[in-house]
Amino acid sequence: MEISGKIIVVQEPKTGTSSKTGNPWMMQEYVIEIPGIYPRHFAFTVFGEDRIKQLDIKNGEDLTVQFEIDAREHNGKWYNDFKAYNIVRGQLIPQPVHQVIPNNGEDLPFLPPSTNSDEQLFTNDGSGLPF
């Protein structure tokens, strides 16, 4: 799987020793922001000191992350892991385009006309989000 955007967080590497093999390990976590009207964030990890150095991911970079998804169980709960195995610089995957209409010089998301003038377009939970 692939996802494109801008790296906005580069965590410090974490290290440890495997309880099964006794071998040292290293992993690093990153967050990529996917552009759009409501930008989304995706956290992923790179495992292995060699891979971390090879990919050399920097904060602020625009790139495409190629990753695999796996899940693991711990004490009856399941956790997803998003592990990057490659990145592509300078070749972003196009993201969905949202239709916008101009409004006094501002671009706003297109909302179809309401048939009910009392219909609320936003929730009352204080988030201001339309869902």
Tab-separated table of C-alpha atoms in Angstrom:
chain	number	residue	atom	x	y	z
A	1	MET	CA	0.000	0.000	0.000
A	2	GLU	CA	1.080	3.585	-0.568
A	3	ILE	CA	0.232	6.976	0.844
A	4	SER	CA	1.582	10.431	-0.040
A	5	GLY	CA	1.984	13.626	1.919
A	6	LYS	CA	4.355	15.712	4.036
A	7	ILE	CA	6.290	14.387	7.007
A	8	ILE	CA	5.272	16.476	10.030
A	9	VAL	CA	6.727	14.425	12.918
A	10	VAL	CA	9.988	12.497	13.215
A	11	GLN	CA	10.226	10.805	16.630
A	12	GLU	CA	13.516	9.904	18.281
A	13	PRO	CA	14.572	6.314	17.536
A	14	LYS	CA	13.673	3.681	20.149
A	15	THR	CA	16.054	0.852	20.944
A	16	GLY	CA	15.916	-2.333	22.933
A	17	THR	CA	16.981	-5.942	23.135
A	18	SER	CA	14.843	-8.847	21.939
A	19	SER	CA	13.721	-11.043	24.834
A	20	LYS	CA	13.608	-14.043	22.477
A	21	THR	CA	16.970	-13.733	20.690
A	22	GLY	CA	18.934	-11.267	22.813
A	23	ASN	CA	19.681	-9.218	19.684
A	24	PRO	CA	19.486	-5.410	19.765
A	25	TRP	CA	16.732	-3.665	17.763
A	26	MET	CA	15.867	-0.118	16.701
A	27	MET	CA	12.674	1.476	15.404
A	28	GLN	CA	11.599	5.023	14.551
A	29	GLU	CA	8.084	6.495	14.280
A	30	TYR	CA	6.921	9.156	11.824
A	31	VAL	CA	3.695	11.020	11.049
A	32	ILE	CA	2.738	12.033	7.515
A	33	GLU	CA	0.016	14.596	6.759
A	34	ILE	CA	-2.233	13.785	3.814
A	35	PRO	CA	-3.413	17.000	2.128
A	36	GLY	CA	-7.065	17.899	1.602
A	37	ILE	CA	-9.807	20.137	2.907
A	38	TYR	CA	-9.565	18.209	6.179
A	39	PRO	CA	-5.932	17.018	6.253
A	40	ARG	CA	-5.497	13.562	7.742
A	41	HIS	CA	-2.552	12.143	9.630
A	42	PHE	CA	-0.999	8.706	9.355
A	43	ALA	CA	1.562	7.294	11.787
A	44	PHE	CA	3.995	4.619	10.639
A	45	THR	CA	7.221	2.983	11.784
A	46	VAL	CA	10.498	1.976	10.226
A	47	PHE	CA	12.147	-1.016	11.872
A	48	GLY	CA	15.888	-1.677	11.851
A	49	GLU	CA	18.859	0.660	12.170
A	50	ASP	CA	20.041	-0.066	8.617
A	51	ARG	CA	16.593	0.674	7.135
A	52	ILE	CA	16.235	3.887	9.178
A	53	LYS	CA	19.593	5.137	7.874
A	54	GLN	CA	18.851	3.999	4.311
A	55	LEU	CA	15.458	5.760	4.099
A	56	ASP	CA	16.768	8.883	5.894
A	57	ILE	CA	13.297	10.439	6.317
A	58	LYS	CA	13.410	14.142	7.243
A	59	ASN	CA	10.765	16.404	8.788
A	60	GLY	CA	9.056	18.569	6.133
A	61	GLU	CA	9.720	16.176	3.223
A	62	ASP	CA	7.006	15.496	0.650
A	63	LEU	CA	7.099	11.816	-0.186
A	64	THR	CA	5.213	8.612	-0.870
A	65	VAL	CA	5.444	5.912	1.795
A	66	GLN	CA	5.118	2.276	0.759
A	67	PHE	CA	4.014	0.209	3.759
A	68	GLU	CA	2.502	-3.038	4.924
A	69	ILE	CA	-0.164	-3.480	7.582
A	70	ASP	CA	0.018	-6.140	10.259
A	71	ALA	CA	-1.775	-6.663	13.561
A	72	ARG	CA	-0.597	-8.176	16.817
A	73	GLU	CA	-2.417	-9.308	19.929
A	74	HIS	CA	-1.507	-8.346	23.486
A	75	ASN	CA	-3.629	-9.332	26.491
A	76	GLY	CA	-6.711	-9.950	24.346
A	77	LYS	CA	-6.490	-6.636	22.461
A	78	TRP	CA	-5.356	-6.218	18.861
A	79	TYR	CA	-3.058	-3.443	17.668
A	80	ASN	CA	-2.307	-2.439	14.067
A	81	ASP	CA	1.230	-1.840	12.871
A	82	PHE	CA	1.952	0.219	9.771
A	83	LYS	CA	5.525	-0.638	8.777
A	84	ALA	CA	7.201	1.304	5.977
A	85	TYR	CA	9.496	-0.705	3.745
A	86	ASN	CA	10.270	1.964	1.122
A	87	ILE	CA	9.752	5.628	0.309
A	88	VAL	CA	9.608	7.422	-3.028
A	89	ARG	CA	10.779	11.018	-3.197
A	90	GLY	CA	9.533	13.376	-5.892
A	91	GLN	CA	6.716	11.138	-7.154
A	92	LEU	CA	3.590	11.801	-5.125
A	93	ILE	CA	0.408	9.810	-5.621
A	94	PRO	CA	-2.463	12.151	-6.567
A	95	GLN	CA	-4.916	12.667	-3.718
A	96	PRO	CA	-8.683	13.046	-4.271
A	97	VAL	CA	-9.702	16.493	-5.499
A	98	HIS	CA	-12.524	18.246	-3.664
A	99	GLN	CA	-14.867	20.547	-5.572
A	100	VAL	CA	-14.807	24.108	-4.237
A	101	ILE	CA	-16.839	27.209	-4.991
A	102	PRO	CA	-15.539	30.761	-4.487
A	103	ASN	CA	-17.014	32.793	-1.628
A	104	ASN	CA	-15.731	36.363	-1.286
A	105	GLY	CA	-12.252	35.288	-2.327
A	106	GLU	CA	-12.203	32.214	-0.061
A	107	ASP	CA	-12.336	28.608	-1.235
A	108	LEU	CA	-14.971	26.652	0.676
A	109	PRO	CA	-16.005	23.016	0.259
A	110	PHE	CA	-18.948	22.496	-2.077
A	111	LEU	CA	-22.116	21.656	-0.158
A	112	PRO	CA	-25.232	20.700	-2.112
A	113	PRO	CA	-28.252	22.947	-1.596
A	114	SER	CA	-30.377	21.967	1.365
A	115	THR	CA	-34.047	21.173	0.881
A	116	ASN	CA	-34.722	22.065	4.506
A	117	SER	CA	-33.732	25.563	5.583
A	118	ASP	CA	-33.563	24.424	9.213
A	119	GLU	CA	-31.137	21.581	8.405
A	120	GLN	CA	-27.883	21.837	10.321
A	121	LEU	CA	-24.749	21.324	8.252
A	122	PHE	CA	-22.496	20.900	11.278
A	123	THR	CA	-22.700	18.836	14.436
A	124	ASN	CA	-23.474	20.300	17.836
A	125	ASP	CA	-20.484	18.644	19.510
A	126	GLY	CA	-18.399	21.812	19.250
A	127	SER	CA	-15.916	20.357	16.785
A	128	GLY	CA	-17.204	22.349	13.819
A	129	LEU	CA	-16.825	19.274	11.621
A	130	PRO	CA	-19.622	18.321	9.209
A	131	PHE	CA	-19.814	14.716	10.451
